[in-house]
Structures are given as C-alpha cells and as structure tokens.
Amino acid sequence: MMKNNPFSSRHQSVVSCFTRVAFLLLLTAHCSLLTIKAQEEKPKDLVPPPLAILSDIEEEKLNAEPDFNKRTQLAISLMDARLKRAEELSSQKNYMESLNELGGFQAIIRNTLNFLNRNNSGRKKVLNSFKRLEISLRQTVPRLEIVRREMPYRYSYRVREMMKFVREARSNAVEPIFSDSVLPGDN
C-alpha cells in the first residue's frame, strides 16, 4: 500500500508554475519601479521655457505666401536662420538669447505644420511639402545636439525638450504621407 506523497510530481509542477509566475510578477514590479526612479528630474534652477512666438516680420512673410511649396521653402529658410543664430549665440555663451531663438524656431515649425494640415486634401503638392519639411527637420536634431552640449544643464534641458518636439514634428509631417486616405496616382 502506497502512501499519498504530498510532493507528488503533479503537486511539484503546480508549485513550480506558481513560483515562476510569482517571480515574473516581482521582476515586473521591480523593473517598473526602476523605470519610475530613472525618469529625469528637472533641476531646481531650471530656466523657463522659451516662448514659441513668431516675429511680426516672419508671420507677414509666411501669411503672404499662399503656395504650398514656396511657403514651405520660406519656412525652412526662416527656421535655418533661427537655428544658425541660436548656434552663434550659444557659442558666445549667450544661452538665454539662444533659447529665445529656438522658441521662434519652434513657432515656425508649428505654424508650418498647422498650415499644411489645414490645407491637406491629399494632393501631391501638399504631400511634397510635408516631405520637404520632414527632410529639413531630420537635419536639425544633430545641430540642436551641438547647441545643447555647449550649454549648462539648466539651459540644455530646454534644448533637449526642443529635440523631442522636433522628433514629434517629424512624425506629424510623415503621418499624412503614409495615411490610408492617400490613394496612388492622386494629384
């Protein structure tokens, strides 16, 4: 006559499965706590974010140009001028003025994306403008990284936020190009 073994193979497999699940849950909880802890904290002496405002001259120039391609080219040249000025000011250690130029740079991007989205009917001209803007924005992140490296942390934190904004703007510029509403051969 055999006694019932409390540690039969079936019982052991259930305990082993339970142990694995408990271990995975603990590992997941530990990793999520590390992620929360690893999130970047803002420094206490952080400068305020730059104002994303177009100058009156830039706004007049952009509003005077109704053609998609020409307006996009104009916006790209205005963005480039702002970014060059920010690079120069950063190298001269005039960090706050550099951030203000980057605020204008951000305003031009927003204005251009809003204009293109408002007029997006899936036509090839508008989609080409989105593509041209995205290609231009692709080249700005490395330049922003150079500006960020020259600045103290209390300023460079804002440039890092600007780099995130540019990445999001690139995604927003690519979205209409690959959307489901665009049909091949549409003009």
PDB file of C-alpha atoms in Angstrom:
ATOM      1  CA  MET A   1       0.000   0.000   0.000  1.00  0.00           C
ATOM      2  CA  MET A   2       1.407   3.388  -1.044  1.00  0.00           C
ATOM      3  CA  LYS A   3       1.010   6.487   0.972  1.00  0.00           C
ATOM      4  CA  ASN A   4      -0.089   9.677  -0.697  1.00  0.00           C
ATOM      5  CA  ASN A   5       3.052  11.709  -1.151  1.00  0.00           C
ATOM      6  CA  PRO A   6       2.306  15.431  -0.633  1.00  0.00           C
ATOM      7  CA  PHE A   7       5.106  16.210  -3.038  1.00  0.00           C
ATOM      8  CA  SER A   8       3.908  14.154  -5.943  1.00  0.00           C
ATOM      9  CA  SER A   9       5.039  15.171  -9.408  1.00  0.00           C
ATOM     10  CA  ARG A  10       1.722  16.871 -10.107  1.00  0.00           C
ATOM     11  CA  HIS A  11       1.915  18.895  -6.913  1.00  0.00           C
ATOM     12  CA  GLN A  12       5.525  19.828  -7.641  1.00  0.00           C
ATOM     13  CA  SER A  13       4.650  21.084 -11.136  1.00  0.00           C
ATOM     14  CA  VAL A  14       1.866  23.287  -9.717  1.00  0.00           C
ATOM     15  CA  VAL A  15       4.233  24.725  -7.112  1.00  0.00           C
ATOM     16  CA  SER A  16       6.913  25.243  -9.773  1.00  0.00           C
ATOM     17  CA  CYS A  17       4.439  27.069 -12.029  1.00  0.00           C
ATOM     18  CA  PHE A  18       3.244  29.239  -9.152  1.00  0.00           C
ATOM     19  CA  THR A  19       6.850  30.068  -8.238  1.00  0.00           C
ATOM     20  CA  ARG A  20       7.628  31.128 -11.820  1.00  0.00           C
ATOM     21  CA  VAL A  21       4.553  33.361 -12.010  1.00  0.00           C
ATOM     22  CA  ALA A  22       5.376  34.970  -8.655  1.00  0.00           C
ATOM     23  CA  PHE A  23       8.967  35.540  -9.757  1.00  0.00           C
ATOM     24  CA  LEU A  24       7.839  37.177 -13.027  1.00  0.00           C
ATOM     25  CA  LEU A  25       5.409  39.434 -11.178  1.00  0.00           C
ATOM     26  CA  LEU A  26       8.110  40.518  -8.740  1.00  0.00           C
ATOM     27  CA  LEU A  27      10.552  41.106 -11.593  1.00  0.00           C
ATOM     28  CA  THR A  28       7.989  43.209 -13.469  1.00  0.00           C
ATOM     29  CA  ALA A  29       7.235  45.289 -10.377  1.00  0.00           C
ATOM     30  CA  HIS A  30      10.942  45.813  -9.728  1.00  0.00           C
ATOM     31  CA  CYS A  31      11.601  46.897 -13.322  1.00  0.00           C
ATOM     32  CA  SER A  32       8.697  49.347 -13.302  1.00  0.00           C
ATOM     33  CA  LEU A  33       9.981  50.895 -10.075  1.00  0.00           C
ATOM     34  CA  LEU A  34      13.418  51.281 -11.650  1.00  0.00           C
ATOM     35  CA  THR A  35      11.842  52.982 -14.656  1.00  0.00           C
ATOM     36  CA  ILE A  36       9.979  55.430 -12.460  1.00  0.00           C
ATOM     37  CA  LYS A  37      13.135  56.156 -10.481  1.00  0.00           C
ATOM     38  CA  ALA A  38      15.217  56.557 -13.654  1.00  0.00           C
ATOM     39  CA  GLN A  39      12.996  59.275 -15.103  1.00  0.00           C
ATOM     40  CA  GLU A  40      14.791  62.554 -15.382  1.00  0.00           C
ATOM     41  CA  GLU A  41      14.148  65.058 -12.675  1.00  0.00           C
ATOM     42  CA  LYS A  42      14.041  68.734 -13.524  1.00  0.00           C
ATOM     43  CA  PRO A  43      16.793  70.776 -11.928  1.00  0.00           C
ATOM     44  CA  LYS A  44      15.702  73.335  -9.351  1.00  0.00           C
ATOM     45  CA  ASP A  45      17.337  76.302 -11.073  1.00  0.00           C
ATOM     46  CA  LEU A  46      15.876  75.454 -14.482  1.00  0.00           C
ATOM     47  CA  VAL A  47      15.309  78.401 -16.819  1.00  0.00           C
ATOM     48  CA  PRO A  48      11.745  78.941 -18.073  1.00  0.00           C
ATOM     49  CA  PRO A  49      10.928  77.507 -21.484  1.00  0.00           C
ATOM     50  CA  PRO A  50      11.402  79.864 -24.425  1.00  0.00           C
ATOM     51  CA  LEU A  51       8.308  81.487 -25.845  1.00  0.00           C
ATOM     52  CA  ALA A  52       7.314  79.910 -29.145  1.00  0.00           C
ATOM     53  CA  ILE A  53       6.250  83.107 -30.883  1.00  0.00           C
ATOM     54  CA  LEU A  54       6.716  84.188 -34.482  1.00  0.00           C
ATOM     55  CA  SER A  55       8.110  87.633 -35.085  1.00  0.00           C
ATOM     56  CA  ASP A  56       5.780  90.017 -36.901  1.00  0.00           C
ATOM     57  CA  ILE A  57       8.037  90.008 -39.980  1.00  0.00           C
ATOM     58  CA  GLU A  58       8.125  86.201 -40.120  1.00  0.00           C
ATOM     59  CA  GLU A  59       4.376  85.982 -39.726  1.00  0.00           C
ATOM     60  CA  GLU A  60       3.793  88.535 -42.510  1.00  0.00           C
ATOM     61  CA  LYS A  61       6.160  86.708 -44.857  1.00  0.00           C
ATOM     62  CA  LEU A  62       4.558  83.333 -44.187  1.00  0.00           C
ATOM     63  CA  ASN A  63       0.982  84.609 -44.484  1.00  0.00           C
ATOM     64  CA  ALA A  64       1.782  86.424 -47.735  1.00  0.00           C
ATOM     65  CA  GLU A  65       2.789  83.159 -49.426  1.00  0.00           C
ATOM     66  CA  PRO A  66      -0.243  81.020 -50.375  1.00  0.00           C
ATOM     67  CA  ASP A  67       1.665  78.444 -52.482  1.00  0.00           C
ATOM     68  CA  PHE A  68       2.458  75.275 -50.518  1.00  0.00           C
ATOM     69  CA  ASN A  69       5.926  74.668 -51.929  1.00  0.00           C
ATOM     70  CA  LYS A  70       7.084  78.270 -51.729  1.00  0.00           C
ATOM     71  CA  ARG A  71       5.700  78.707 -48.232  1.00  0.00           C
ATOM     72  CA  THR A  72       7.416  75.520 -47.059  1.00  0.00           C
ATOM     73  CA  GLN A  73      10.714  76.648 -48.589  1.00  0.00           C
ATOM     74  CA  LEU A  74      10.320  80.033 -46.916  1.00  0.00           C
ATOM     75  CA  ALA A  75       9.564  78.393 -43.567  1.00  0.00           C
ATOM     76  CA  ILE A  76      12.619  76.146 -43.900  1.00  0.00           C
ATOM     77  CA  SER A  77      14.857  79.139 -44.650  1.00  0.00           C
ATOM     78  CA  LEU A  78      13.400  81.041 -41.655  1.00  0.00           C
ATOM     79  CA  MET A  79      13.930  78.000 -39.429  1.00  0.00           C
ATOM     80  CA  ASP A  80      17.503  77.670 -40.648  1.00  0.00           C
ATOM     81  CA  ALA A  81      18.188  81.349 -39.929  1.00  0.00           C
ATOM     82  CA  ARG A  82      16.802  80.943 -36.385  1.00  0.00           C
ATOM     83  CA  LEU A  83      18.867  77.819 -35.792  1.00  0.00           C
ATOM     84  CA  LYS A  84      22.068  79.445 -37.110  1.00  0.00           C
ATOM     85  CA  ARG A  85      21.506  82.413 -34.813  1.00  0.00           C
ATOM     86  CA  ALA A  86      20.926  80.056 -31.856  1.00  0.00           C
ATOM     87  CA  GLU A  87      24.182  78.243 -32.677  1.00  0.00           C
ATOM     88  CA  GLU A  88      26.092  81.536 -32.803  1.00  0.00           C
ATOM     89  CA  LEU A  89      24.598  82.798 -29.540  1.00  0.00           C
ATOM     90  CA  SER A  90      25.310  79.509 -27.803  1.00  0.00           C
ATOM     91  CA  SER A  91      28.951  79.569 -28.870  1.00  0.00           C
ATOM     92  CA  GLN A  92      29.147  83.131 -27.474  1.00  0.00           C
ATOM     93  CA  LYS A  93      27.747  81.782 -24.173  1.00  0.00           C
ATOM     94  CA  ASN A  94      24.602  83.876 -24.530  1.00  0.00           C
ATOM     95  CA  TYR A  95      22.378  80.961 -23.594  1.00  0.00           C
ATOM     96  CA  MET A  96      19.093  82.710 -22.858  1.00  0.00           C
ATOM     97  CA  GLU A  97      19.088  84.525 -26.197  1.00  0.00           C
ATOM     98  CA  SER A  98      19.935  81.232 -27.885  1.00  0.00           C
ATOM     99  CA  LEU A  99      16.891  79.629 -26.254  1.00  0.00           C
ATOM    100  CA  ASN A 100      14.727  82.536 -27.389  1.00  0.00           C
ATOM    101  CA  GLU A 101      15.845  81.925 -30.985  1.00  0.00           C
ATOM    102  CA  LEU A 102      14.932  78.270 -30.565  1.00  0.00           C
ATOM    103  CA  GLY A 103      11.493  79.351 -29.342  1.00  0.00           C
ATOM    104  CA  GLY A 104      10.995  81.205 -32.630  1.00  0.00           C
ATOM    105  CA  PHE A 105      12.297  78.138 -34.455  1.00  0.00           C
ATOM    106  CA  GLN A 106       9.615  76.063 -32.712  1.00  0.00           C
ATOM    107  CA  ALA A 107       6.925  78.601 -33.613  1.00  0.00           C
ATOM    108  CA  ILE A 108       7.836  78.407 -37.309  1.00  0.00           C
ATOM    109  CA  ILE A 109       7.577  74.611 -37.232  1.00  0.00           C
ATOM    110  CA  ARG A 110       4.160  74.755 -35.540  1.00  0.00           C
ATOM    111  CA  ASN A 111       2.906  77.399 -37.963  1.00  0.00           C
ATOM    112  CA  THR A 112       4.042  75.397 -40.983  1.00  0.00           C
ATOM    113  CA  LEU A 113       2.558  72.124 -39.741  1.00  0.00           C
ATOM    114  CA  ASN A 114      -0.736  73.839 -38.924  1.00  0.00           C
ATOM    115  CA  PHE A 115      -0.855  75.442 -42.373  1.00  0.00           C
ATOM    116  CA  LEU A 116      -0.130  72.179 -44.156  1.00  0.00           C
ATOM    117  CA  ASN A 117      -2.583  70.184 -42.031  1.00  0.00           C
ATOM    118  CA  ARG A 118      -5.311  72.780 -42.570  1.00  0.00           C
ATOM    119  CA  ASN A 119      -4.836  72.584 -46.337  1.00  0.00           C
ATOM    120  CA  ASN A 120      -4.194  68.854 -46.575  1.00  0.00           C
ATOM    121  CA  SER A 121      -6.584  67.344 -49.062  1.00  0.00           C
ATOM    122  CA  GLY A 122      -4.235  64.538 -50.064  1.00  0.00           C
ATOM    123  CA  ARG A 123      -2.988  66.420 -53.113  1.00  0.00           C
ATOM    124  CA  LYS A 124       0.530  65.736 -54.262  1.00  0.00           C
ATOM    125  CA  LYS A 125       1.652  69.359 -53.752  1.00  0.00           C
ATOM    126  CA  VAL A 126       0.768  69.336 -50.064  1.00  0.00           C
ATOM    127  CA  LEU A 127       2.278  65.897 -49.529  1.00  0.00           C
ATOM    128  CA  ASN A 128       5.511  67.033 -51.180  1.00  0.00           C
ATOM    129  CA  SER A 129       5.597  69.987 -48.798  1.00  0.00           C
ATOM    130  CA  PHE A 130       5.182  67.633 -45.837  1.00  0.00           C
ATOM    131  CA  LYS A 131       8.044  65.536 -47.176  1.00  0.00           C
ATOM    132  CA  ARG A 132      10.286  68.551 -47.703  1.00  0.00           C
ATOM    133  CA  LEU A 133       9.577  69.760 -44.159  1.00  0.00           C
ATOM    134  CA  GLU A 134      10.339  66.333 -42.680  1.00  0.00           C
ATOM    135  CA  ILE A 135      13.635  66.089 -44.557  1.00  0.00           C
ATOM    136  CA  SER A 136      14.601  69.532 -43.296  1.00  0.00           C
ATOM    137  CA  LEU A 137      13.671  68.661 -39.704  1.00  0.00           C
ATOM    138  CA  ARG A 138      15.732  65.484 -39.928  1.00  0.00           C
ATOM    139  CA  GLN A 139      18.855  67.623 -40.262  1.00  0.00           C
ATOM    140  CA  THR A 140      18.107  69.842 -37.265  1.00  0.00           C
ATOM    141  CA  VAL A 141      18.401  67.337 -34.394  1.00  0.00           C
ATOM    142  CA  PRO A 142      22.206  66.932 -34.736  1.00  0.00           C
ATOM    143  CA  ARG A 143      22.576  70.712 -34.831  1.00  0.00           C
ATOM    144  CA  LEU A 144      20.418  71.053 -31.723  1.00  0.00           C
ATOM    145  CA  GLU A 145      22.578  68.431 -30.032  1.00  0.00           C
ATOM    146  CA  ILE A 146      25.668  70.572 -30.660  1.00  0.00           C
ATOM    147  CA  VAL A 147      23.906  73.599 -29.164  1.00  0.00           C
ATOM    148  CA  ARG A 148      22.818  71.515 -26.180  1.00  0.00           C
ATOM    149  CA  ARG A 149      26.342  70.298 -25.460  1.00  0.00           C
ATOM    150  CA  GLU A 150      27.675  73.846 -25.245  1.00  0.00           C
ATOM    151  CA  MET A 151      25.129  74.892 -22.619  1.00  0.00           C
ATOM    152  CA  PRO A 152      24.995  74.363 -18.863  1.00  0.00           C
ATOM    153  CA  TYR A 153      22.399  71.835 -17.767  1.00  0.00           C
ATOM    154  CA  ARG A 154      19.840  74.379 -16.619  1.00  0.00           C
ATOM    155  CA  TYR A 155      19.649  75.644 -20.228  1.00  0.00           C
ATOM    156  CA  SER A 156      20.398  72.426 -22.088  1.00  0.00           C
ATOM    157  CA  TYR A 157      17.375  70.775 -20.504  1.00  0.00           C
ATOM    158  CA  ARG A 158      15.172  73.070 -22.606  1.00  0.00           C
ATOM    159  CA  VAL A 159      17.136  72.222 -25.763  1.00  0.00           C
ATOM    160  CA  ARG A 160      16.547  68.542 -25.008  1.00  0.00           C
ATOM    161  CA  GLU A 161      12.815  69.282 -24.848  1.00  0.00           C
ATOM    162  CA  MET A 162      13.148  71.078 -28.192  1.00  0.00           C
ATOM    163  CA  MET A 163      14.763  67.986 -29.695  1.00  0.00           C
ATOM    164  CA  LYS A 164      11.790  65.903 -28.522  1.00  0.00           C
ATOM    165  CA  PHE A 165       9.458  68.463 -30.109  1.00  0.00           C
ATOM    166  CA  VAL A 166      11.334  68.218 -33.426  1.00  0.00           C
ATOM    167  CA  ARG A 167      11.062  64.423 -33.376  1.00  0.00           C
ATOM    168  CA  GLU A 168       7.313  64.680 -32.783  1.00  0.00           C
ATOM    169  CA  ALA A 169       7.021  67.279 -35.552  1.00  0.00           C
ATOM    170  CA  ARG A 170       8.829  64.922 -37.927  1.00  0.00           C
ATOM    171  CA  SER A 171       6.333  62.188 -37.061  1.00  0.00           C
ATOM    172  CA  ASN A 172       3.448  64.589 -37.639  1.00  0.00           C
ATOM    173  CA  ALA A 173       4.906  65.597 -41.010  1.00  0.00           C
ATOM    174  CA  VAL A 174       5.268  61.988 -42.148  1.00  0.00           C
ATOM    175  CA  GLU A 175       1.816  60.892 -40.988  1.00  0.00           C
ATOM    176  CA  PRO A 176      -0.182  62.429 -43.891  1.00  0.00           C
ATOM    177  CA  ILE A 177       2.219  60.962 -46.451  1.00  0.00           C
ATOM    178  CA  PHE A 178       1.520  57.411 -45.328  1.00  0.00           C
ATOM    179  CA  SER A 179      -2.084  57.751 -44.243  1.00  0.00           C
ATOM    180  CA  ASP A 180      -4.774  55.404 -45.573  1.00  0.00           C
ATOM    181  CA  SER A 181      -6.659  58.259 -47.196  1.00  0.00           C
ATOM    182  CA  VAL A 182      -3.934  58.842 -49.784  1.00  0.00           C
ATOM    183  CA  LEU A 183      -4.602  56.942 -52.988  1.00  0.00           C
ATOM    184  CA  PRO A 184      -1.861  56.139 -55.512  1.00  0.00           C
ATOM    185  CA  GLY A 185      -1.927  58.382 -58.531  1.00  0.00           C
ATOM    186  CA  ASP A 186      -3.892  61.152 -56.786  1.00  0.00           C
ATOM    187  CA  ASN A 187      -2.878  64.652 -57.926  1.00  0.00           C
TER     188      ASN A 187
END
